[in-house]
Structure formats: structure tokens, C-alpha cells
Amino acid sequence: MTTLGLGPALAWIAEWRPQDFGHVGGFELLLLAGIFALSRGATLPVVRVLVVLGLLHFALAQMRNADLLAMLAPLYLAAPLGRRFGGAAADDVAVASRGLTLAGLGVLIAASGVALAHDVRPAPTITPQAAIAAADLAKAGPVLNDYSFGGYLIFAGIPTFIDGRAELYGGPFIDRYNRALALIDLGDFLNLLEEYRIGATLLAPHTPAVAMLDRLPEWQRVYSDDVAVVHKRRETPQR
């Protein structure tokens, strides 16, 4: 409830945004499968319909709730869909059961192999390892960081300006942070740097504030790559 109370600030957080149907994804495929099942005459009891509709509403309203729909909806749909599309003869039940067991075992083995071979490290776009090492951010003082870099900064032992624990920061702070970095309020961006005595910034290259820092005489770009850009405050501002 604390997170839902963040108000307009939720629009800045990707996982709390509505579903994006601009590309084909798992959520869209799930919806299409549901429409197909209904077109084949599958029916649900009223209570199950209400529960599934509620889960669907949550999933459409916020991306993060798609996992909730994927986990719970099958529990309410399995029996009705089984009655509609099942109907195997009694003599075939034992054979089908053995086949499903073997198939399930095969899927489990395959999934385990894929999991062991898969690189479980976080995506490179949210792990500015090279930037932190090259700029020695651990000794730079308070760091104004990109929201997506918060988790890696915590891992690296560097205090964050902001991270994914949105409920700890509150809606007004998150809204101010995003408006400042987007240069919607340029004056407040400059105030933010001074108010929190920021010694360095660690931002994504596409952030509007990066271009502004390049133009400020008291800041210098010390590192950049396709993941992150680091600026540090100059000890003696250029004239």
C-alpha cells in the first residue's frame, strides 16, 4: 500500500507502468491464448471469472503484476479448461499420466540445463562496473546515480542517492528527482546538486542532465561508455 501511495511518481518507474503492447511479448501471447480458449466454448463459473478479471486488471494496470496473473490464473482455469478440452477415455488415463510424467521430467531436465548454462549476472545496462572502477566512485563523496544503477551501487557498497526501494523515498522525492534529471526544472537540478552536496554523478548516457553537466564549469566528465557517464565536481571551477 505504501508503494501504491506514491501517486504520480509511479509513472516514472517502469515496472509500475501499464502494459506496453508496442511489441509482442509473453503477456500478449497469454491474452491471445485466453481469447482462443473462449472462442472454443470454454466457460468459467462466475466466481472464477471475477477472480481472473481482477488479476487481468492488475496485470494491465502495472507490468509487475503480469507475473501474478501468470501464477494464479492457471489455478482457476485448469479445471474448466480440462473439462472442455479433456475427456480422455478411462483406459487412456494411465498411459496419458505416464506420458505426462515423462514429458514433465524431460522439461525439468532441459530447464535445469538451460539454467546452469545461462549467465545469471544482471544485464550490462544496469551494472556500471567499469564506470565505478575507473572513476573510483567509492571515494567521490555523495553520488547522484541513475535509478537503474541503484542495485549495483548497493552491491558495490556505495551509498545510493536513489534505488528501487521506492517506498523508502516517497512520491515527492522520486518526482523531484526525475523532473530534475529530465531538466524539466533546470533550477531544481542545480539546487539538488548543492543541497545534497553531490560530489559525483553516475547517469545513463541518454539522461538530459548529462549534457547539462558537460556545460557546467564546476563539473567535468571523467568517464563515459555505452552504459554510464561519470561527472565529478572540480576542485577549482573553470572560468
PDB file of C-alpha atoms in Angstrom:
ATOM      1  CA  MET A   1       0.000   0.000   0.000  1.00  0.00           C
ATOM      2  CA  THR A   2       2.911   2.361   0.672  1.00  0.00           C
ATOM      3  CA  THR A   3       4.184   1.850  -2.867  1.00  0.00           C
ATOM      4  CA  LEU A   4       0.739   2.346  -4.409  1.00  0.00           C
ATOM      5  CA  GLY A   5       0.504   5.591  -2.444  1.00  0.00           C
ATOM      6  CA  LEU A   6       3.408   7.106  -4.387  1.00  0.00           C
ATOM      7  CA  GLY A   7       0.891   8.705  -6.743  1.00  0.00           C
ATOM      8  CA  PRO A   8       2.223  10.344  -9.936  1.00  0.00           C
ATOM      9  CA  ALA A   9       5.751   9.164  -9.109  1.00  0.00           C
ATOM     10  CA  LEU A  10       4.758   5.633 -10.144  1.00  0.00           C
ATOM     11  CA  ALA A  11       4.686   6.794 -13.773  1.00  0.00           C
ATOM     12  CA  TRP A  12       8.475   7.224 -13.619  1.00  0.00           C
ATOM     13  CA  ILE A  13       9.068   3.593 -12.549  1.00  0.00           C
ATOM     14  CA  ALA A  14       8.987   1.100 -15.440  1.00  0.00           C
ATOM     15  CA  GLU A  15       7.643  -1.887 -13.514  1.00  0.00           C
ATOM     16  CA  TRP A  16       4.653   0.127 -12.265  1.00  0.00           C
ATOM     17  CA  ARG A  17       3.668   1.411 -15.713  1.00  0.00           C
ATOM     18  CA  PRO A  18       0.752  -0.059 -17.719  1.00  0.00           C
ATOM     19  CA  GLN A  19       1.423  -2.838 -20.187  1.00  0.00           C
ATOM     20  CA  ASP A  20       3.100  -1.866 -23.448  1.00  0.00           C
ATOM     21  CA  PHE A  21       1.597  -3.564 -26.495  1.00  0.00           C
ATOM     22  CA  GLY A  22       4.067  -1.950 -28.883  1.00  0.00           C
ATOM     23  CA  HIS A  23       5.832  -5.304 -29.268  1.00  0.00           C
ATOM     24  CA  VAL A  24       4.859  -8.956 -28.982  1.00  0.00           C
ATOM     25  CA  GLY A  25       5.680 -10.388 -25.565  1.00  0.00           C
ATOM     26  CA  GLY A  26       4.663 -13.130 -23.180  1.00  0.00           C
ATOM     27  CA  PHE A  27       1.765 -11.141 -21.779  1.00  0.00           C
ATOM     28  CA  GLU A  28       0.237 -10.569 -25.211  1.00  0.00           C
ATOM     29  CA  LEU A  29       0.628 -14.258 -26.088  1.00  0.00           C
ATOM     30  CA  LEU A  30      -1.136 -15.182 -22.844  1.00  0.00           C
ATOM     31  CA  LEU A  31      -4.051 -12.916 -23.714  1.00  0.00           C
ATOM     32  CA  LEU A  32      -4.302 -14.372 -27.202  1.00  0.00           C
ATOM     33  CA  ALA A  33      -4.349 -17.893 -25.749  1.00  0.00           C
ATOM     34  CA  GLY A  34      -7.173 -16.894 -23.418  1.00  0.00           C
ATOM     35  CA  ILE A  35      -9.188 -15.422 -26.275  1.00  0.00           C
ATOM     36  CA  PHE A  36      -8.660 -18.616 -28.273  1.00  0.00           C
ATOM     37  CA  ALA A  37      -9.889 -20.760 -25.364  1.00  0.00           C
ATOM     38  CA  LEU A  38     -13.007 -18.635 -25.001  1.00  0.00           C
ATOM     39  CA  SER A  39     -13.659 -18.842 -28.744  1.00  0.00           C
ATOM     40  CA  ARG A  40     -13.693 -22.635 -28.424  1.00  0.00           C
ATOM     41  CA  GLY A  41     -16.587 -22.507 -25.983  1.00  0.00           C
ATOM     42  CA  ALA A  42     -14.743 -22.684 -22.665  1.00  0.00           C
ATOM     43  CA  THR A  43     -16.859 -21.327 -19.791  1.00  0.00           C
ATOM     44  CA  LEU A  44     -15.990 -20.453 -16.202  1.00  0.00           C
ATOM     45  CA  PRO A  45     -18.048 -20.186 -13.021  1.00  0.00           C
ATOM     46  CA  VAL A  46     -18.915 -16.606 -12.057  1.00  0.00           C
ATOM     47  CA  VAL A  47     -16.529 -16.507  -9.078  1.00  0.00           C
ATOM     48  CA  ARG A  48     -13.600 -17.712 -11.175  1.00  0.00           C
ATOM     49  CA  VAL A  49     -14.424 -15.180 -13.877  1.00  0.00           C
ATOM     50  CA  LEU A  50     -14.341 -12.359 -11.325  1.00  0.00           C
ATOM     51  CA  VAL A  51     -11.004 -13.521  -9.901  1.00  0.00           C
ATOM     52  CA  VAL A  52      -9.377 -13.848 -13.336  1.00  0.00           C
ATOM     53  CA  LEU A  53     -10.753 -10.454 -14.411  1.00  0.00           C
ATOM     54  CA  GLY A  54      -9.331  -8.906 -11.246  1.00  0.00           C
ATOM     55  CA  LEU A  55      -5.912 -10.434 -11.924  1.00  0.00           C
ATOM     56  CA  LEU A  56      -6.109  -9.266 -15.537  1.00  0.00           C
ATOM     57  CA  HIS A  57      -6.925  -5.723 -14.404  1.00  0.00           C
ATOM     58  CA  PHE A  58      -3.890  -5.637 -12.112  1.00  0.00           C
ATOM     59  CA  ALA A  59      -1.653  -7.023 -14.870  1.00  0.00           C
ATOM     60  CA  LEU A  60      -2.856  -4.427 -17.376  1.00  0.00           C
ATOM     61  CA  ALA A  61      -2.517  -1.572 -14.878  1.00  0.00           C
ATOM     62  CA  GLN A  62       1.080  -2.409 -13.819  1.00  0.00           C
ATOM     63  CA  MET A  63       3.657  -4.528 -15.651  1.00  0.00           C
ATOM     64  CA  ARG A  64       4.931  -6.124 -12.466  1.00  0.00           C
ATOM     65  CA  ASN A  65       1.554  -7.792 -11.850  1.00  0.00           C
ATOM     66  CA  ALA A  66       1.818  -9.873 -15.043  1.00  0.00           C
ATOM     67  CA  ASP A  67       3.740 -12.467 -13.030  1.00  0.00           C
ATOM     68  CA  LEU A  68       0.869 -12.594 -10.541  1.00  0.00           C
ATOM     69  CA  LEU A  69      -1.575 -13.280 -13.369  1.00  0.00           C
ATOM     70  CA  ALA A  70       0.696 -15.976 -14.819  1.00  0.00           C
ATOM     71  CA  MET A  71       0.999 -17.752 -11.462  1.00  0.00           C
ATOM     72  CA  LEU A  72      -2.602 -17.590 -10.216  1.00  0.00           C
ATOM     73  CA  ALA A  73      -4.793 -17.597 -13.325  1.00  0.00           C
ATOM     74  CA  PRO A  74      -3.891 -21.215 -14.301  1.00  0.00           C
ATOM     75  CA  LEU A  75      -5.119 -22.394 -10.893  1.00  0.00           C
ATOM     76  CA  TYR A  76      -8.572 -21.008 -11.665  1.00  0.00           C
ATOM     77  CA  LEU A  77      -8.585 -22.018 -15.327  1.00  0.00           C
ATOM     78  CA  ALA A  78      -7.164 -25.552 -15.198  1.00  0.00           C
ATOM     79  CA  ALA A  79     -10.310 -27.440 -14.157  1.00  0.00           C
ATOM     80  CA  PRO A  80     -12.771 -25.696 -16.525  1.00  0.00           C
ATOM     81  CA  LEU A  81     -10.365 -25.934 -19.462  1.00  0.00           C
ATOM     82  CA  GLY A  82      -9.644 -29.571 -18.622  1.00  0.00           C
ATOM     83  CA  ARG A  83     -13.345 -30.387 -18.733  1.00  0.00           C
ATOM     84  CA  ARG A  84     -13.733 -28.533 -22.033  1.00  0.00           C
ATOM     85  CA  PHE A  85     -10.699 -29.853 -23.879  1.00  0.00           C
ATOM     86  CA  GLY A  86     -10.083 -33.103 -21.956  1.00  0.00           C
ATOM     87  CA  GLY A  87     -12.345 -36.118 -21.901  1.00  0.00           C
ATOM     88  CA  ALA A  88      -9.847 -38.954 -22.346  1.00  0.00           C
ATOM     89  CA  ALA A  89     -11.211 -42.462 -22.003  1.00  0.00           C
ATOM     90  CA  ALA A  90     -10.656 -44.227 -18.690  1.00  0.00           C
ATOM     91  CA  ASP A  91      -8.337 -46.785 -20.306  1.00  0.00           C
ATOM     92  CA  ASP A  92      -6.146 -43.992 -21.631  1.00  0.00           C
ATOM     93  CA  VAL A  93      -5.742 -42.194 -18.316  1.00  0.00           C
ATOM     94  CA  ALA A  94      -2.856 -44.344 -17.033  1.00  0.00           C
ATOM     95  CA  VAL A  95      -0.979 -44.097 -20.339  1.00  0.00           C
ATOM     96  CA  ALA A  96      -1.532 -40.364 -20.513  1.00  0.00           C
ATOM     97  CA  SER A  97      -0.395 -39.965 -16.913  1.00  0.00           C
ATOM     98  CA  ARG A  98       2.853 -41.818 -17.590  1.00  0.00           C
ATOM     99  CA  GLY A  99       3.400 -39.757 -20.739  1.00  0.00           C
ATOM    100  CA  LEU A 100       2.845 -36.503 -18.879  1.00  0.00           C
ATOM    101  CA  THR A 101       5.218 -37.603 -16.134  1.00  0.00           C
ATOM    102  CA  LEU A 102       7.974 -38.394 -18.606  1.00  0.00           C
ATOM    103  CA  ALA A 103       7.326 -35.170 -20.504  1.00  0.00           C
ATOM    104  CA  GLY A 104       7.438 -33.172 -17.278  1.00  0.00           C
ATOM    105  CA  LEU A 105      10.697 -34.862 -16.287  1.00  0.00           C
ATOM    106  CA  GLY A 106      12.172 -34.044 -19.697  1.00  0.00           C
ATOM    107  CA  VAL A 107      11.131 -30.395 -19.416  1.00  0.00           C
ATOM    108  CA  LEU A 108      12.619 -30.214 -15.914  1.00  0.00           C
ATOM    109  CA  ILE A 109      15.947 -31.648 -17.104  1.00  0.00           C
ATOM    110  CA  ALA A 110      16.034 -29.302 -20.106  1.00  0.00           C
ATOM    111  CA  ALA A 111      15.151 -26.277 -17.961  1.00  0.00           C
ATOM    112  CA  SER A 112      17.840 -27.199 -15.441  1.00  0.00           C
ATOM    113  CA  GLY A 113      20.424 -27.464 -18.214  1.00  0.00           C
ATOM    114  CA  VAL A 114      19.449 -24.078 -19.624  1.00  0.00           C
ATOM    115  CA  ALA A 115      19.550 -22.518 -16.157  1.00  0.00           C
ATOM    116  CA  LEU A 116      23.033 -23.888 -15.472  1.00  0.00           C
ATOM    117  CA  ALA A 117      24.326 -22.667 -18.822  1.00  0.00           C
ATOM    118  CA  HIS A 118      22.663 -19.256 -18.597  1.00  0.00           C
ATOM    119  CA  ASP A 119      24.625 -16.246 -17.410  1.00  0.00           C
ATOM    120  CA  VAL A 120      22.804 -15.167 -14.249  1.00  0.00           C
ATOM    121  CA  ARG A 121      24.594 -11.846 -13.941  1.00  0.00           C
ATOM    122  CA  PRO A 122      22.405  -8.721 -14.166  1.00  0.00           C
ATOM    123  CA  ALA A 123      22.019  -7.043 -17.539  1.00  0.00           C
ATOM    124  CA  PRO A 124      25.037  -4.913 -18.550  1.00  0.00           C
ATOM    125  CA  THR A 125      22.790  -1.860 -18.919  1.00  0.00           C
ATOM    126  CA  ILE A 126      22.221  -1.751 -15.150  1.00  0.00           C
ATOM    127  CA  THR A 127      25.700  -2.760 -13.994  1.00  0.00           C
ATOM    128  CA  PRO A 128      28.119   0.173 -14.415  1.00  0.00           C
ATOM    129  CA  GLN A 129      31.054  -1.840 -13.131  1.00  0.00           C
ATOM    130  CA  ALA A 130      33.653  -0.244 -15.417  1.00  0.00           C
ATOM    131  CA  ALA A 131      32.484   3.286 -14.635  1.00  0.00           C
ATOM    132  CA  ILE A 132      32.623   2.762 -10.882  1.00  0.00           C
ATOM    133  CA  ALA A 133      36.110   1.263 -11.051  1.00  0.00           C
ATOM    134  CA  ALA A 134      37.581   3.782 -13.480  1.00  0.00           C
ATOM    135  CA  ALA A 135      36.192   6.843 -11.688  1.00  0.00           C
ATOM    136  CA  ASP A 136      36.861   5.490  -8.178  1.00  0.00           C
ATOM    137  CA  LEU A 137      33.362   6.476  -7.098  1.00  0.00           C
ATOM    138  CA  ALA A 138      33.784   4.858  -3.700  1.00  0.00           C
ATOM    139  CA  LYS A 139      35.887   7.887  -2.706  1.00  0.00           C
ATOM    140  CA  ALA A 140      33.979  10.573  -4.600  1.00  0.00           C
ATOM    141  CA  GLY A 141      31.555  11.589  -1.867  1.00  0.00           C
ATOM    142  CA  PRO A 142      27.753  11.588  -2.345  1.00  0.00           C
ATOM    143  CA  VAL A 143      26.861  10.177  -5.752  1.00  0.00           C
ATOM    144  CA  LEU A 144      23.820  11.243  -7.764  1.00  0.00           C
ATOM    145  CA  ASN A 145      23.006   7.995  -9.536  1.00  0.00           C
ATOM    146  CA  ASP A 146      20.639   6.795 -12.208  1.00  0.00           C
ATOM    147  CA  TYR A 147      17.628   4.983 -10.746  1.00  0.00           C
ATOM    148  CA  SER A 148      18.533   1.755 -12.556  1.00  0.00           C
ATOM    149  CA  PHE A 149      22.074   1.753 -11.132  1.00  0.00           C
ATOM    150  CA  GLY A 150      20.919   1.732  -7.500  1.00  0.00           C
ATOM    151  CA  GLY A 151      21.015  -2.034  -7.085  1.00  0.00           C
ATOM    152  CA  TYR A 152      24.573  -2.337  -8.359  1.00  0.00           C
ATOM    153  CA  LEU A 153      25.754   0.547  -6.182  1.00  0.00           C
ATOM    154  CA  ILE A 154      24.340  -1.253  -3.150  1.00  0.00           C
ATOM    155  CA  PHE A 155      26.207  -4.387  -4.252  1.00  0.00           C
ATOM    156  CA  ALA A 156      29.405  -2.337  -4.628  1.00  0.00           C
ATOM    157  CA  GLY A 157      28.984  -0.838  -1.152  1.00  0.00           C
ATOM    158  CA  ILE A 158      28.456   2.728  -2.375  1.00  0.00           C
ATOM    159  CA  PRO A 159      25.616   4.739  -0.781  1.00  0.00           C
ATOM    160  CA  THR A 160      22.851   5.459  -3.282  1.00  0.00           C
ATOM    161  CA  PHE A 161      21.002   8.683  -3.941  1.00  0.00           C
ATOM    162  CA  ILE A 162      18.049   6.606  -5.116  1.00  0.00           C
ATOM    163  CA  ASP A 163      17.327   2.938  -5.839  1.00  0.00           C
ATOM    164  CA  GLY A 164      14.474   0.522  -6.400  1.00  0.00           C
ATOM    165  CA  ARG A 165      13.155   0.776  -2.828  1.00  0.00           C
ATOM    166  CA  ALA A 166      10.695   3.448  -3.918  1.00  0.00           C
ATOM    167  CA  GLU A 167       8.547   3.249  -0.795  1.00  0.00           C
ATOM    168  CA  LEU A 168      11.504   4.408   1.318  1.00  0.00           C
ATOM    169  CA  TYR A 169      11.954   7.612  -0.682  1.00  0.00           C
ATOM    170  CA  GLY A 170       8.349   8.651  -1.131  1.00  0.00           C
ATOM    171  CA  GLY A 171       6.479  10.063  -4.105  1.00  0.00           C
ATOM    172  CA  PRO A 172       7.544  13.729  -3.830  1.00  0.00           C
ATOM    173  CA  PHE A 173      11.256  12.833  -3.694  1.00  0.00           C
ATOM    174  CA  ILE A 174      11.030  10.478  -6.694  1.00  0.00           C
ATOM    175  CA  ASP A 175       9.029  13.001  -8.689  1.00  0.00           C
ATOM    176  CA  ARG A 176      11.523  15.762  -7.894  1.00  0.00           C
ATOM    177  CA  TYR A 177      14.462  13.509  -8.795  1.00  0.00           C
ATOM    178  CA  ASN A 178      13.042  12.559 -12.193  1.00  0.00           C
ATOM    179  CA  ARG A 179      11.945  16.084 -13.081  1.00  0.00           C
ATOM    180  CA  ALA A 180      15.406  17.386 -12.184  1.00  0.00           C
ATOM    181  CA  LEU A 181      17.326  14.805 -14.236  1.00  0.00           C
ATOM    182  CA  ALA A 182      14.988  15.304 -17.182  1.00  0.00           C
ATOM    183  CA  LEU A 183      15.712  19.065 -16.894  1.00  0.00           C
ATOM    184  CA  ILE A 184      12.009  19.767 -16.636  1.00  0.00           C
ATOM    185  CA  ASP A 185      13.038  22.008 -13.764  1.00  0.00           C
ATOM    186  CA  LEU A 186      16.610  23.091 -14.523  1.00  0.00           C
ATOM    187  CA  GLY A 187      16.871  25.321 -11.462  1.00  0.00           C
ATOM    188  CA  ASP A 188      15.913  22.479  -9.160  1.00  0.00           C
ATOM    189  CA  PHE A 189      18.508  20.214 -10.779  1.00  0.00           C
ATOM    190  CA  LEU A 190      21.200  22.730  -9.840  1.00  0.00           C
ATOM    191  CA  ASN A 191      19.702  23.078  -6.367  1.00  0.00           C
ATOM    192  CA  LEU A 192      19.732  19.296  -5.976  1.00  0.00           C
ATOM    193  CA  LEU A 193      23.475  19.172  -6.637  1.00  0.00           C
ATOM    194  CA  GLU A 194      24.137  21.754  -3.957  1.00  0.00           C
ATOM    195  CA  GLU A 195      21.514  20.697  -1.413  1.00  0.00           C
ATOM    196  CA  TYR A 196      22.859  17.148  -1.210  1.00  0.00           C
ATOM    197  CA  ARG A 197      26.499  18.198  -1.715  1.00  0.00           C
ATOM    198  CA  ILE A 198      26.854  15.852  -4.672  1.00  0.00           C
ATOM    199  CA  GLY A 199      30.494  15.018  -5.415  1.00  0.00           C
ATOM    200  CA  ALA A 200      29.917  12.850  -8.484  1.00  0.00           C
ATOM    201  CA  THR A 201      27.155  11.740 -10.803  1.00  0.00           C
ATOM    202  CA  LEU A 202      26.632   8.314 -12.365  1.00  0.00           C
ATOM    203  CA  LEU A 203      23.970   8.583 -15.046  1.00  0.00           C
ATOM    204  CA  ALA A 204      22.844   6.770 -18.179  1.00  0.00           C
ATOM    205  CA  PRO A 205      24.204   8.396 -21.381  1.00  0.00           C
ATOM    206  CA  HIS A 206      20.737   9.372 -22.641  1.00  0.00           C
ATOM    207  CA  THR A 207      19.862  11.345 -19.492  1.00  0.00           C
ATOM    208  CA  PRO A 208      19.289  15.050 -20.336  1.00  0.00           C
ATOM    209  CA  ALA A 209      21.222  16.093 -17.207  1.00  0.00           C
ATOM    210  CA  VAL A 210      24.403  14.592 -18.700  1.00  0.00           C
ATOM    211  CA  ALA A 211      24.523  17.246 -21.436  1.00  0.00           C
ATOM    212  CA  MET A 212      23.944  19.976 -18.865  1.00  0.00           C
ATOM    213  CA  LEU A 213      26.777  18.727 -16.648  1.00  0.00           C
ATOM    214  CA  ASP A 214      29.079  18.838 -19.679  1.00  0.00           C
ATOM    215  CA  ARG A 215      28.387  22.580 -19.869  1.00  0.00           C
ATOM    216  CA  LEU A 216      28.761  23.445 -16.205  1.00  0.00           C
ATOM    217  CA  PRO A 217      32.247  24.849 -15.440  1.00  0.00           C
ATOM    218  CA  GLU A 218      32.373  23.306 -11.977  1.00  0.00           C
ATOM    219  CA  TRP A 219      31.842  19.781 -13.335  1.00  0.00           C
ATOM    220  CA  GLN A 220      33.988  17.595 -15.547  1.00  0.00           C
ATOM    221  CA  ARG A 221      33.290  14.343 -17.370  1.00  0.00           C
ATOM    222  CA  VAL A 222      35.807  11.774 -16.135  1.00  0.00           C
ATOM    223  CA  TYR A 223      34.432   8.593 -17.689  1.00  0.00           C
ATOM    224  CA  SER A 224      31.874   7.505 -20.280  1.00  0.00           C
ATOM    225  CA  ASP A 225      30.861   4.370 -22.115  1.00  0.00           C
ATOM    226  CA  ASP A 226      27.631   2.997 -23.554  1.00  0.00           C
ATOM    227  CA  VAL A 227      26.337   2.135 -20.062  1.00  0.00           C
ATOM    228  CA  ALA A 228      27.149   5.122 -17.862  1.00  0.00           C
ATOM    229  CA  VAL A 229      28.663   8.598 -17.768  1.00  0.00           C
ATOM    230  CA  VAL A 230      30.517   9.887 -14.709  1.00  0.00           C
ATOM    231  CA  HIS A 231      30.988  13.552 -13.824  1.00  0.00           C
ATOM    232  CA  LYS A 232      32.945  14.801 -10.847  1.00  0.00           C
ATOM    233  CA  ARG A 233      32.925  18.193  -9.227  1.00  0.00           C
ATOM    234  CA  ARG A 234      36.066  20.226  -9.967  1.00  0.00           C
ATOM    235  CA  GLU A 235      38.064  21.426  -7.005  1.00  0.00           C
ATOM    236  CA  THR A 236      38.594  24.717  -8.848  1.00  0.00           C
ATOM    237  CA  PRO A 237      35.819  25.582 -11.333  1.00  0.00           C
ATOM    238  CA  GLN A 238      36.965  26.581 -14.810  1.00  0.00           C
ATOM    239  CA  ARG A 239      36.406  30.160 -15.900  1.00  0.00           C
TER     240      ARG A 239
END
